[in-house]
């Protein structure tokens, strides 16, 4: 499993913490920026990460901005991407089980670091249920 992770300036600190946490668990990480805390655009970083997921260069993406909303809008623009914005662990579990989400979006101004770690753990450990949920996803892919 390779996890790609990106943020804008608002998510920069939490991204660093999550990278540390995932590396401690021996998970391979690809840091897609930003690389400095200065102001930058979630739109560019979100789309760039989502393209890596869509090309299957990475297994899942994690995209963090202030609210997580900008990143989720940006990532969901890319064909084949199902980005779920989660501020608690139950949604992280369900967005894998039912939506087969391949990008997790987090809001650094909404979710504290310890909860963010649990959300990430839940997201990467949960599997897609398939079945009736696959049919619904297929309808979206046809659009
Ligand atoms: C940046 O100021 C902020 O707009 C961004 O991090 C995010 O919250 C957008 O949705």
JSON list of C-alpha atoms and ligand atoms in Angstrom, two decimals:
[
{"chain": "A", "resi": 1, "resn": "UNK", "atom": "CA", "xyz": [0.00, 0.00, 0.00]},
{"chain": "A", "resi": 2, "resn": "UNK", "atom": "CA", "xyz": [1.27, 3.47, -0.91]},
{"chain": "A", "resi": 3, "resn": "UNK", "atom": "CA", "xyz": [-0.44, 6.50, 0.59]},
{"chain": "A", "resi": 4, "resn": "UNK", "atom": "CA", "xyz": [-0.14, 9.87, -1.12]},
{"chain": "A", "resi": 5, "resn": "UNK", "atom": "CA", "xyz": [-0.69, 12.88, 1.07]},
{"chain": "A", "resi": 6, "resn": "UNK", "atom": "CA", "xyz": [-1.11, 16.54, 0.26]},
{"chain": "A", "resi": 7, "resn": "UNK", "atom": "CA", "xyz": [-2.16, 19.78, 1.91]},
{"chain": "A", "resi": 8, "resn": "UNK", "atom": "CA", "xyz": [-2.34, 23.49, 1.46]},
{"chain": "A", "resi": 9, "resn": "UNK", "atom": "CA", "xyz": [-0.79, 25.83, 4.06]},
{"chain": "A", "resi": 10, "resn": "UNK", "atom": "CA", "xyz": [-3.69, 25.26, 6.49]},
{"chain": "A", "resi": 11, "resn": "UNK", "atom": "CA", "xyz": [-3.09, 21.52, 6.51]},
{"chain": "A", "resi": 12, "resn": "UNK", "atom": "CA", "xyz": [0.71, 21.71, 6.47]},
{"chain": "A", "resi": 13, "resn": "UNK", "atom": "CA", "xyz": [1.32, 20.95, 10.18]},
{"chain": "A", "resi": 14, "resn": "UNK", "atom": "CA", "xyz": [-1.21, 18.12, 10.40]},
{"chain": "A", "resi": 15, "resn": "UNK", "atom": "CA", "xyz": [0.24, 16.61, 7.21]},
{"chain": "A", "resi": 16, "resn": "UNK", "atom": "CA", "xyz": [3.69, 16.47, 8.83]},
{"chain": "A", "resi": 17, "resn": "UNK", "atom": "CA", "xyz": [2.22, 14.72, 11.89]},
{"chain": "A", "resi": 18, "resn": "UNK", "atom": "CA", "xyz": [0.29, 12.20, 9.81]},
{"chain": "A", "resi": 19, "resn": "UNK", "atom": "CA", "xyz": [3.36, 11.39, 7.71]},
{"chain": "A", "resi": 20, "resn": "UNK", "atom": "CA", "xyz": [5.29, 10.67, 10.91]},
{"chain": "A", "resi": 21, "resn": "UNK", "atom": "CA", "xyz": [2.48, 8.46, 12.20]},
{"chain": "A", "resi": 22, "resn": "UNK", "atom": "CA", "xyz": [2.15, 6.47, 8.97]},
{"chain": "A", "resi": 23, "resn": "UNK", "atom": "CA", "xyz": [5.92, 6.03, 8.58]},
{"chain": "A", "resi": 24, "resn": "UNK", "atom": "CA", "xyz": [6.03, 4.65, 12.14]},
{"chain": "A", "resi": 25, "resn": "UNK", "atom": "CA", "xyz": [3.56, 2.03, 10.95]},
{"chain": "A", "resi": 26, "resn": "UNK", "atom": "CA", "xyz": [5.87, 1.19, 8.02]},
{"chain": "A", "resi": 27, "resn": "UNK", "atom": "CA", "xyz": [3.39, 2.48, 5.46]},
{"chain": "A", "resi": 28, "resn": "UNK", "atom": "CA", "xyz": [4.97, 3.85, 2.30]},
{"chain": "A", "resi": 29, "resn": "UNK", "atom": "CA", "xyz": [4.24, 7.55, 1.90]},
{"chain": "A", "resi": 30, "resn": "UNK", "atom": "CA", "xyz": [4.41, 9.86, -1.08]},
{"chain": "A", "resi": 31, "resn": "UNK", "atom": "CA", "xyz": [4.36, 13.49, 0.03]},
{"chain": "A", "resi": 32, "resn": "UNK", "atom": "CA", "xyz": [2.72, 15.55, -2.71]},
{"chain": "A", "resi": 33, "resn": "UNK", "atom": "CA", "xyz": [3.33, 18.90, -1.01]},
{"chain": "A", "resi": 34, "resn": "UNK", "atom": "CA", "xyz": [2.95, 21.61, -0.07]},
{"chain": "A", "resi": 35, "resn": "UNK", "atom": "CA", "xyz": [6.50, 21.69, 1.26]},
{"chain": "A", "resi": 36, "resn": "UNK", "atom": "CA", "xyz": [6.53, 25.09, 3.00]},
{"chain": "A", "resi": 37, "resn": "UNK", "atom": "CA", "xyz": [3.98, 26.70, 5.34]},
{"chain": "A", "resi": 38, "resn": "UNK", "atom": "CA", "xyz": [3.38, 29.69, 3.03]},
{"chain": "A", "resi": 39, "resn": "UNK", "atom": "CA", "xyz": [0.01, 30.38, 1.47]},
{"chain": "A", "resi": 40, "resn": "UNK", "atom": "CA", "xyz": [-0.78, 28.16, -1.53]},
{"chain": "A", "resi": 41, "resn": "UNK", "atom": "CA", "xyz": [-3.74, 26.82, -3.49]},
{"chain": "A", "resi": 42, "resn": "UNK", "atom": "CA", "xyz": [-5.61, 23.68, -2.43]},
{"chain": "A", "resi": 43, "resn": "UNK", "atom": "CA", "xyz": [-7.00, 23.41, -5.97]},
{"chain": "A", "resi": 44, "resn": "UNK", "atom": "CA", "xyz": [-3.61, 22.61, -7.54]},
{"chain": "A", "resi": 45, "resn": "UNK", "atom": "CA", "xyz": [-2.47, 20.25, -4.79]},
{"chain": "A", "resi": 46, "resn": "UNK", "atom": "CA", "xyz": [-5.80, 18.43, -4.60]},
{"chain": "A", "resi": 47, "resn": "UNK", "atom": "CA", "xyz": [-6.00, 17.82, -8.34]},
{"chain": "A", "resi": 48, "resn": "UNK", "atom": "CA", "xyz": [-2.38, 16.73, -8.54]},
{"chain": "A", "resi": 49, "resn": "UNK", "atom": "CA", "xyz": [-2.87, 14.16, -5.74]},
{"chain": "A", "resi": 50, "resn": "UNK", "atom": "CA", "xyz": [-6.14, 12.93, -7.25]},
{"chain": "A", "resi": 51, "resn": "UNK", "atom": "CA", "xyz": [-4.45, 12.39, -10.61]},
{"chain": "A", "resi": 52, "resn": "UNK", "atom": "CA", "xyz": [-1.84, 10.19, -8.91]},
{"chain": "A", "resi": 53, "resn": "UNK", "atom": "CA", "xyz": [-4.64, 8.09, -7.38]},
{"chain": "A", "resi": 54, "resn": "UNK", "atom": "CA", "xyz": [-6.55, 7.91, -10.67]},
{"chain": "A", "resi": 55, "resn": "UNK", "atom": "CA", "xyz": [-3.39, 6.69, -12.46]},
{"chain": "A", "resi": 56, "resn": "UNK", "atom": "CA", "xyz": [-2.99, 4.11, -9.68]},
{"chain": "A", "resi": 57, "resn": "UNK", "atom": "CA", "xyz": [0.48, 5.36, -8.82]},
{"chain": "A", "resi": 58, "resn": "UNK", "atom": "CA", "xyz": [-0.72, 5.38, -5.21]},
{"chain": "A", "resi": 59, "resn": "UNK", "atom": "CA", "xyz": [-3.33, 3.30, -3.37]},
{"chain": "A", "resi": 60, "resn": "UNK", "atom": "CA", "xyz": [-5.13, 6.07, -1.49]},
{"chain": "A", "resi": 61, "resn": "UNK", "atom": "CA", "xyz": [-4.80, 9.81, -1.15]},
{"chain": "A", "resi": 62, "resn": "UNK", "atom": "CA", "xyz": [-5.16, 12.01, 1.91]},
{"chain": "A", "resi": 63, "resn": "UNK", "atom": "CA", "xyz": [-5.88, 15.67, 1.19]},
{"chain": "A", "resi": 64, "resn": "UNK", "atom": "CA", "xyz": [-5.96, 18.32, 3.91]},
{"chain": "A", "resi": 65, "resn": "UNK", "atom": "CA", "xyz": [-6.95, 21.97, 3.82]},
{"chain": "A", "resi": 66, "resn": "UNK", "atom": "CA", "xyz": [-8.57, 24.27, 6.38]},
{"chain": "A", "resi": 67, "resn": "UNK", "atom": "CA", "xyz": [-12.04, 22.75, 6.22]},
{"chain": "A", "resi": 68, "resn": "UNK", "atom": "CA", "xyz": [-11.37, 19.82, 3.89]},
{"chain": "A", "resi": 69, "resn": "UNK", "atom": "CA", "xyz": [-14.08, 21.21, 1.62]},
{"chain": "A", "resi": 70, "resn": "UNK", "atom": "CA", "xyz": [-11.81, 22.82, -0.98]},
{"chain": "A", "resi": 71, "resn": "UNK", "atom": "CA", "xyz": [-9.72, 19.66, -1.23]},
{"chain": "A", "resi": 72, "resn": "UNK", "atom": "CA", "xyz": [-12.81, 17.47, -1.62]},
{"chain": "A", "resi": 73, "resn": "UNK", "atom": "CA", "xyz": [-14.19, 19.68, -4.39]},
{"chain": "A", "resi": 74, "resn": "UNK", "atom": "CA", "xyz": [-10.81, 19.67, -6.16]},
{"chain": "A", "resi": 75, "resn": "UNK", "atom": "CA", "xyz": [-10.20, 15.91, -5.85]},
{"chain": "A", "resi": 76, "resn": "UNK", "atom": "CA", "xyz": [-13.71, 14.98, -6.97]},
{"chain": "A", "resi": 77, "resn": "UNK", "atom": "CA", "xyz": [-13.14, 16.88, -10.25]},
{"chain": "A", "resi": 78, "resn": "UNK", "atom": "CA", "xyz": [-10.81, 14.09, -11.38]},
{"chain": "A", "resi": 79, "resn": "UNK", "atom": "CA", "xyz": [-12.41, 11.12, -13.14]},
{"chain": "A", "resi": 80, "resn": "UNK", "atom": "CA", "xyz": [-12.27, 7.93, -11.12]},
{"chain": "A", "resi": 81, "resn": "UNK", "atom": "CA", "xyz": [-11.89, 9.78, -7.82]},
{"chain": "A", "resi": 82, "resn": "UNK", "atom": "CA", "xyz": [-14.26, 9.31, -4.93]},
{"chain": "A", "resi": 83, "resn": "UNK", "atom": "CA", "xyz": [-13.09, 11.72, -2.24]},
{"chain": "A", "resi": 84, "resn": "UNK", "atom": "CA", "xyz": [-14.84, 11.61, 1.14]},
{"chain": "A", "resi": 85, "resn": "UNK", "atom": "CA", "xyz": [-14.56, 14.49, 3.61]},
{"chain": "A", "resi": 86, "resn": "UNK", "atom": "CA", "xyz": [-14.54, 13.01, 7.12]},
{"chain": "A", "resi": 87, "resn": "UNK", "atom": "CA", "xyz": [-14.49, 14.73, 10.49]},
{"chain": "A", "resi": 88, "resn": "UNK", "atom": "CA", "xyz": [-15.07, 11.57, 12.53]},
{"chain": "A", "resi": 89, "resn": "UNK", "atom": "CA", "xyz": [-14.12, 7.91, 12.25]},
{"chain": "A", "resi": 90, "resn": "UNK", "atom": "CA", "xyz": [-17.58, 6.46, 11.52]},
{"chain": "A", "resi": 91, "resn": "UNK", "atom": "CA", "xyz": [-17.76, 8.37, 8.23]},
{"chain": "A", "resi": 92, "resn": "UNK", "atom": "CA", "xyz": [-14.25, 7.21, 7.37]},
{"chain": "A", "resi": 93, "resn": "UNK", "atom": "CA", "xyz": [-15.35, 3.61, 7.86]},
{"chain": "A", "resi": 94, "resn": "UNK", "atom": "CA", "xyz": [-18.55, 4.04, 5.84]},
{"chain": "A", "resi": 95, "resn": "UNK", "atom": "CA", "xyz": [-16.95, 5.94, 2.98]},
{"chain": "A", "resi": 96, "resn": "UNK", "atom": "CA", "xyz": [-14.66, 2.95, 2.43]},
{"chain": "A", "resi": 97, "resn": "UNK", "atom": "CA", "xyz": [-17.40, 0.31, 2.91]},
{"chain": "A", "resi": 98, "resn": "UNK", "atom": "CA", "xyz": [-20.11, 1.95, 0.81]},
{"chain": "A", "resi": 99, "resn": "UNK", "atom": "CA", "xyz": [-18.46, 4.55, -1.43]},
{"chain": "A", "resi": 100, "resn": "UNK", "atom": "CA", "xyz": [-15.14, 2.82, -2.04]},
{"chain": "A", "resi": 101, "resn": "UNK", "atom": "CA", "xyz": [-13.58, 6.23, -1.44]},
{"chain": "A", "resi": 102, "resn": "UNK", "atom": "CA", "xyz": [-10.02, 6.44, -2.71]},
{"chain": "A", "resi": 103, "resn": "UNK", "atom": "CA", "xyz": [-9.23, 9.87, -1.25]},
{"chain": "A", "resi": 104, "resn": "UNK", "atom": "CA", "xyz": [-9.76, 10.94, 2.35]},
{"chain": "A", "resi": 105, "resn": "UNK", "atom": "CA", "xyz": [-10.17, 14.68, 2.92]},
{"chain": "A", "resi": 106, "resn": "UNK", "atom": "CA", "xyz": [-9.60, 16.26, 6.31]},
{"chain": "A", "resi": 107, "resn": "UNK", "atom": "CA", "xyz": [-10.15, 19.76, 7.67]},
{"chain": "A", "resi": 108, "resn": "UNK", "atom": "CA", "xyz": [-7.21, 20.92, 9.78]},
{"chain": "A", "resi": 109, "resn": "UNK", "atom": "CA", "xyz": [-9.32, 23.67, 11.36]},
{"chain": "A", "resi": 110, "resn": "UNK", "atom": "CA", "xyz": [-12.08, 21.20, 12.17]},
{"chain": "A", "resi": 111, "resn": "UNK", "atom": "CA", "xyz": [-10.37, 18.00, 13.29]},
{"chain": "A", "resi": 112, "resn": "UNK", "atom": "CA", "xyz": [-7.61, 17.71, 15.91]},
{"chain": "A", "resi": 113, "resn": "UNK", "atom": "CA", "xyz": [-4.52, 15.63, 15.29]},
{"chain": "A", "resi": 114, "resn": "UNK", "atom": "CA", "xyz": [-5.43, 12.64, 17.49]},
{"chain": "A", "resi": 115, "resn": "UNK", "atom": "CA", "xyz": [-8.84, 12.27, 15.87]},
{"chain": "A", "resi": 116, "resn": "UNK", "atom": "CA", "xyz": [-7.27, 12.78, 12.43]},
{"chain": "A", "resi": 117, "resn": "UNK", "atom": "CA", "xyz": [-4.89, 9.87, 13.15]},
{"chain": "A", "resi": 118, "resn": "UNK", "atom": "CA", "xyz": [-7.82, 7.63, 14.06]},
{"chain": "A", "resi": 119, "resn": "UNK", "atom": "CA", "xyz": [-9.78, 8.70, 10.96]},
{"chain": "A", "resi": 120, "resn": "UNK", "atom": "CA", "xyz": [-6.77, 7.85, 8.76]},
{"chain": "A", "resi": 121, "resn": "UNK", "atom": "CA", "xyz": [-6.26, 4.47, 10.47]},
{"chain": "A", "resi": 122, "resn": "UNK", "atom": "CA", "xyz": [-9.95, 3.60, 10.04]},
{"chain": "A", "resi": 123, "resn": "UNK", "atom": "CA", "xyz": [-9.95, 4.68, 6.39]},
{"chain": "A", "resi": 124, "resn": "UNK", "atom": "CA", "xyz": [-6.94, 2.62, 5.35]},
{"chain": "A", "resi": 125, "resn": "UNK", "atom": "CA", "xyz": [-7.97, -0.49, 7.29]},
{"chain": "A", "resi": 126, "resn": "UNK", "atom": "CA", "xyz": [-11.56, -0.71, 6.05]},
{"chain": "A", "resi": 127, "resn": "UNK", "atom": "CA", "xyz": [-12.56, -2.60, 2.89]},
{"chain": "A", "resi": 128, "resn": "UNK", "atom": "CA", "xyz": [-15.19, -1.88, 0.25]},
{"chain": "A", "resi": 129, "resn": "UNK", "atom": "CA", "xyz": [-18.30, -4.07, 0.55]},
{"chain": "A", "resi": 130, "resn": "UNK", "atom": "CA", "xyz": [-19.04, -4.20, -3.18]},
{"chain": "A", "resi": 131, "resn": "UNK", "atom": "CA", "xyz": [-22.42, -5.66, -4.22]},
{"chain": "A", "resi": 132, "resn": "UNK", "atom": "CA", "xyz": [-25.19, -3.07, -4.42]},
{"chain": "A", "resi": 133, "resn": "UNK", "atom": "CA", "xyz": [-22.66, -0.33, -3.67]},
{"chain": "A", "resi": 134, "resn": "UNK", "atom": "CA", "xyz": [-20.64, -1.15, -6.79]},
{"chain": "A", "resi": 135, "resn": "UNK", "atom": "CA", "xyz": [-23.72, -0.59, -8.98]},
{"chain": "A", "resi": 136, "resn": "UNK", "atom": "CA", "xyz": [-24.16, 2.90, -7.53]},
{"chain": "A", "resi": 137, "resn": "UNK", "atom": "CA", "xyz": [-20.52, 3.77, -8.06]},
{"chain": "A", "resi": 138, "resn": "UNK", "atom": "CA", "xyz": [-20.75, 2.53, -11.67]},
{"chain": "A", "resi": 139, "resn": "UNK", "atom": "CA", "xyz": [-23.61, 4.99, -12.25]},
{"chain": "A", "resi": 140, "resn": "UNK", "atom": "CA", "xyz": [-21.29, 7.82, -11.22]},
{"chain": "A", "resi": 141, "resn": "UNK", "atom": "CA", "xyz": [-18.45, 6.61, -13.44]},
{"chain": "A", "resi": 142, "resn": "UNK", "atom": "CA", "xyz": [-20.77, 6.70, -16.48]},
{"chain": "A", "resi": 143, "resn": "UNK", "atom": "CA", "xyz": [-21.26, 10.49, -16.01]},
{"chain": "B", "resi": 1, "resn": "LIG", "atom": "C1", "xyz": [-7.29, 28.60, 2.83]},
{"chain": "B", "resi": 1, "resn": "LIG", "atom": "O1", "xyz": [-7.38, 29.84, 3.42]},
{"chain": "B", "resi": 1, "resn": "LIG", "atom": "C2", "xyz": [-8.62, 27.88, 2.92]},
{"chain": "B", "resi": 1, "resn": "LIG", "atom": "O2", "xyz": [-9.55, 28.50, 2.13]},
{"chain": "B", "resi": 1, "resn": "LIG", "atom": "C3", "xyz": [-8.46, 26.43, 2.55]},
{"chain": "B", "resi": 1, "resn": "LIG", "atom": "O3", "xyz": [-7.54, 25.82, 3.40]},
{"chain": "B", "resi": 1, "resn": "LIG", "atom": "C4", "xyz": [-9.70, 25.55, 2.63]},
{"chain": "B", "resi": 1, "resn": "LIG", "atom": "O4", "xyz": [-10.30, 25.62, 3.87]},
{"chain": "B", "resi": 1, "resn": "LIG", "atom": "C5", "xyz": [-10.66, 25.68, 1.52]},
{"chain": "B", "resi": 1, "resn": "LIG", "atom": "O5", "xyz": [-11.65, 24.96, 1.44]}
]
